[in-house]
Rosetta silent file (secondary structure, phi, psi, omega in degrees, C-alpha in Angstrom):
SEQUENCE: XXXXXXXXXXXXXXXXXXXXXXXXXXXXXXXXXXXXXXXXXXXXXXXXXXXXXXXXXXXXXXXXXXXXXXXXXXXXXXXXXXXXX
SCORE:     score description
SCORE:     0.000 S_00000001
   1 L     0.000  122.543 -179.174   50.489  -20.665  -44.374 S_00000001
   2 L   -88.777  155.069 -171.479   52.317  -22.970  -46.841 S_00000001
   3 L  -154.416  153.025 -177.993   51.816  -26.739  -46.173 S_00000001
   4 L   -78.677  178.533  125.914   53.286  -30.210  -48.056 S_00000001
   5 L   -82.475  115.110 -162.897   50.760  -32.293  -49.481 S_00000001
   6 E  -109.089  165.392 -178.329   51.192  -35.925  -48.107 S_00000001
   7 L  -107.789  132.553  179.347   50.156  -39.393  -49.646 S_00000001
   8 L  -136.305   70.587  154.862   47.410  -41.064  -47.306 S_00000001
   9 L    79.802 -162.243 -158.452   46.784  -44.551  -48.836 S_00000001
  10 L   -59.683  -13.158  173.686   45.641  -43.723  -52.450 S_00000001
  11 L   -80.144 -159.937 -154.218   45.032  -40.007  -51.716 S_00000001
  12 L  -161.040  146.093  155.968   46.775  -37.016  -51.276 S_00000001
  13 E  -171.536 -144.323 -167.292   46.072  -34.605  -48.160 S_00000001
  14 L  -150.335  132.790  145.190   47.232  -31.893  -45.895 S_00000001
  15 L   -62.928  127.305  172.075   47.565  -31.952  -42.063 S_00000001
  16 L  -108.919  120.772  171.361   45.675  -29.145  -40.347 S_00000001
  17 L   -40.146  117.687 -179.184   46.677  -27.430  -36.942 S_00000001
  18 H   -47.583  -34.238  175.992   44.418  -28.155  -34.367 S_00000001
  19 H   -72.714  -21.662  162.462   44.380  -24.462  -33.726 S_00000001
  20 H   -68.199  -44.831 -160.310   43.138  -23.595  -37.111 S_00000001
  21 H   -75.944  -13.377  136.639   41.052  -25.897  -37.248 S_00000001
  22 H   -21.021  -68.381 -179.223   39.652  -24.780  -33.489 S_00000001
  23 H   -51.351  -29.620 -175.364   39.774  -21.016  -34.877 S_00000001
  24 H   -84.492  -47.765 -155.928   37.276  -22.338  -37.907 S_00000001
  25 L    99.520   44.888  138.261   35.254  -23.787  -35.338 S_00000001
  26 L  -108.975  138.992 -170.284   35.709  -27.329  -37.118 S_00000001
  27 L   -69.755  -87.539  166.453   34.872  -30.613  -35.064 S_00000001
  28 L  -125.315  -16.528 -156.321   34.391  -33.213  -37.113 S_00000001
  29 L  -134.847  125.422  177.234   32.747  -33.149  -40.448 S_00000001
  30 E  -119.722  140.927  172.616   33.482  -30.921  -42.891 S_00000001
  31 E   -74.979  122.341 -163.370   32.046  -29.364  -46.223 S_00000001
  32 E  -116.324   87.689  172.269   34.514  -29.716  -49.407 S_00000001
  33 E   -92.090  153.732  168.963   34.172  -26.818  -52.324 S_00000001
  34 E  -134.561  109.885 -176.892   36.137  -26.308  -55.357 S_00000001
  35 E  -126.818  128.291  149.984   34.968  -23.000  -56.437 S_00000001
  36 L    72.512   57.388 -168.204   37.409  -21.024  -59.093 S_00000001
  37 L    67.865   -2.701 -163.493   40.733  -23.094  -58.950 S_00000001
  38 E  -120.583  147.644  167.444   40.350  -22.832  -54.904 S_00000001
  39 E  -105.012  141.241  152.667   39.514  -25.469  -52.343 S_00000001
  40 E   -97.441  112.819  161.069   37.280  -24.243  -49.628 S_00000001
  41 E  -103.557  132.361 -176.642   36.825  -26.143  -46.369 S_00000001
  42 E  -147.966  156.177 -168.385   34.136  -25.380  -44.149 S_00000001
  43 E   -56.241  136.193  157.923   32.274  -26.759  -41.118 S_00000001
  44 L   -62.282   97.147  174.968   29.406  -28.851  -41.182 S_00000001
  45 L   -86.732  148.239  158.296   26.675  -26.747  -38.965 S_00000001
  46 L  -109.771   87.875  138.863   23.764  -28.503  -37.320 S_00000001
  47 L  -157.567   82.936  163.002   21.769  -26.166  -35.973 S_00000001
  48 L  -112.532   11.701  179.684   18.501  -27.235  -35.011 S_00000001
  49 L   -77.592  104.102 -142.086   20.376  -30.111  -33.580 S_00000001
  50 L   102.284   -1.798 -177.804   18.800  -31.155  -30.539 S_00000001
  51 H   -45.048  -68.447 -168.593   15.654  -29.557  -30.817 S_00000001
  52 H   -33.504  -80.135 -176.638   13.660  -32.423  -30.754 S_00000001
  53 H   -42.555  -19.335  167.901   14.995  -33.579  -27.466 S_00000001
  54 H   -76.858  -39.423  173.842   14.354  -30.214  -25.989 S_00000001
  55 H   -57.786  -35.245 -155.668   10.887  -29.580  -27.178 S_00000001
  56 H  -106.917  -11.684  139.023   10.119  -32.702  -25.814 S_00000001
  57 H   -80.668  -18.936  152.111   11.490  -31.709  -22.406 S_00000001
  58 H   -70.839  -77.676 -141.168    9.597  -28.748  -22.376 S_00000001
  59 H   -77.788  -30.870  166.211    6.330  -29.718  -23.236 S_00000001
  60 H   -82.487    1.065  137.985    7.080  -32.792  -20.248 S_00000001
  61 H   -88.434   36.706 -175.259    7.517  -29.991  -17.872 S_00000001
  62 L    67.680   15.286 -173.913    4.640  -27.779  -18.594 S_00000001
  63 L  -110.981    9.284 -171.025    6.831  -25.421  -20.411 S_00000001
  64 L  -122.426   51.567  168.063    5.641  -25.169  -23.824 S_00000001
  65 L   -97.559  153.642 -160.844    2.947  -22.729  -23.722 S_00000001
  66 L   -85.291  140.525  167.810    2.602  -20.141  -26.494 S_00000001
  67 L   -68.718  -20.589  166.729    3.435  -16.343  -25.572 S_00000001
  68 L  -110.418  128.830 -161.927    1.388  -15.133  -28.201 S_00000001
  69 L   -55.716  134.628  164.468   -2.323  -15.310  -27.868 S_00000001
  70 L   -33.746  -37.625 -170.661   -3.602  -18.085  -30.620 S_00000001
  71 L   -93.726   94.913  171.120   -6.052  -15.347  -31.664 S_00000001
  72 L   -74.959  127.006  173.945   -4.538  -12.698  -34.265 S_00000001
  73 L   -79.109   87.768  147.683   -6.070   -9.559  -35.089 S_00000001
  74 H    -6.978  -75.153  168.432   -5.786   -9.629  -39.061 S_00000001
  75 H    -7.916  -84.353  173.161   -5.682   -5.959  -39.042 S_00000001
  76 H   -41.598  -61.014  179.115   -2.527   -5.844  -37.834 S_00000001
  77 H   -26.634  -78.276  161.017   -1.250   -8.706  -40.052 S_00000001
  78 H   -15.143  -36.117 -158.883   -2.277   -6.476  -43.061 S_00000001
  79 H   -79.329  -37.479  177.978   -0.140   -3.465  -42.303 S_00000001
  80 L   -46.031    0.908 -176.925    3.064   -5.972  -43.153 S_00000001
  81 L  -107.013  -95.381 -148.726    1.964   -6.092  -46.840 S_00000001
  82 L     7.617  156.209  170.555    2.087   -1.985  -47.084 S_00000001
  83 L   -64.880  -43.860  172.783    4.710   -1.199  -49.045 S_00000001
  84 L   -75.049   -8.043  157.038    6.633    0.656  -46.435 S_00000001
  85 L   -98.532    0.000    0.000    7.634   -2.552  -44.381 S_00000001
């Protein structure tokens, strides 16, 4: 896709199609690389964003008990270091 480069107050920029940028999956905030003569744009991801508030709706409904018993058999633990996992 070829595009002008416009003057935006002392800068320079480009108008993007909402459907590209919809297609990158960018919102609002974007990352800006210059890697090898090329600009790269790319989304800002978040995503642990909201955790907190969820964790902290779970644990006020009773819902944040663990699934795995507290108590680990070592044994088991051990076979991850073998070589063959």
């Amino acid at each position: 896709m070829e595009m002008d480069i416009i003057k935006i107050g002392n800068s320079k920029g480009i108008r993007i199609p909402h459907a590209v940028l919809r297609q990158c999956g960018i919102d609002s905030k974007v990352e800006l690389v210059v890697e090898d003569n090329f600009i790269i744009i790319k989304p800002v991801r978040t995503p642990r964003q909201g955790w907190a508030e969820a964790l902290e709706l779970m644990h006020k409904n009773n819902d944040d008990i663990l699934l795995i018993s507290e108590e680990i058999d070592n044994e088991t633990l051990e076979v991850w270091d073998e070589p063959n996992y």
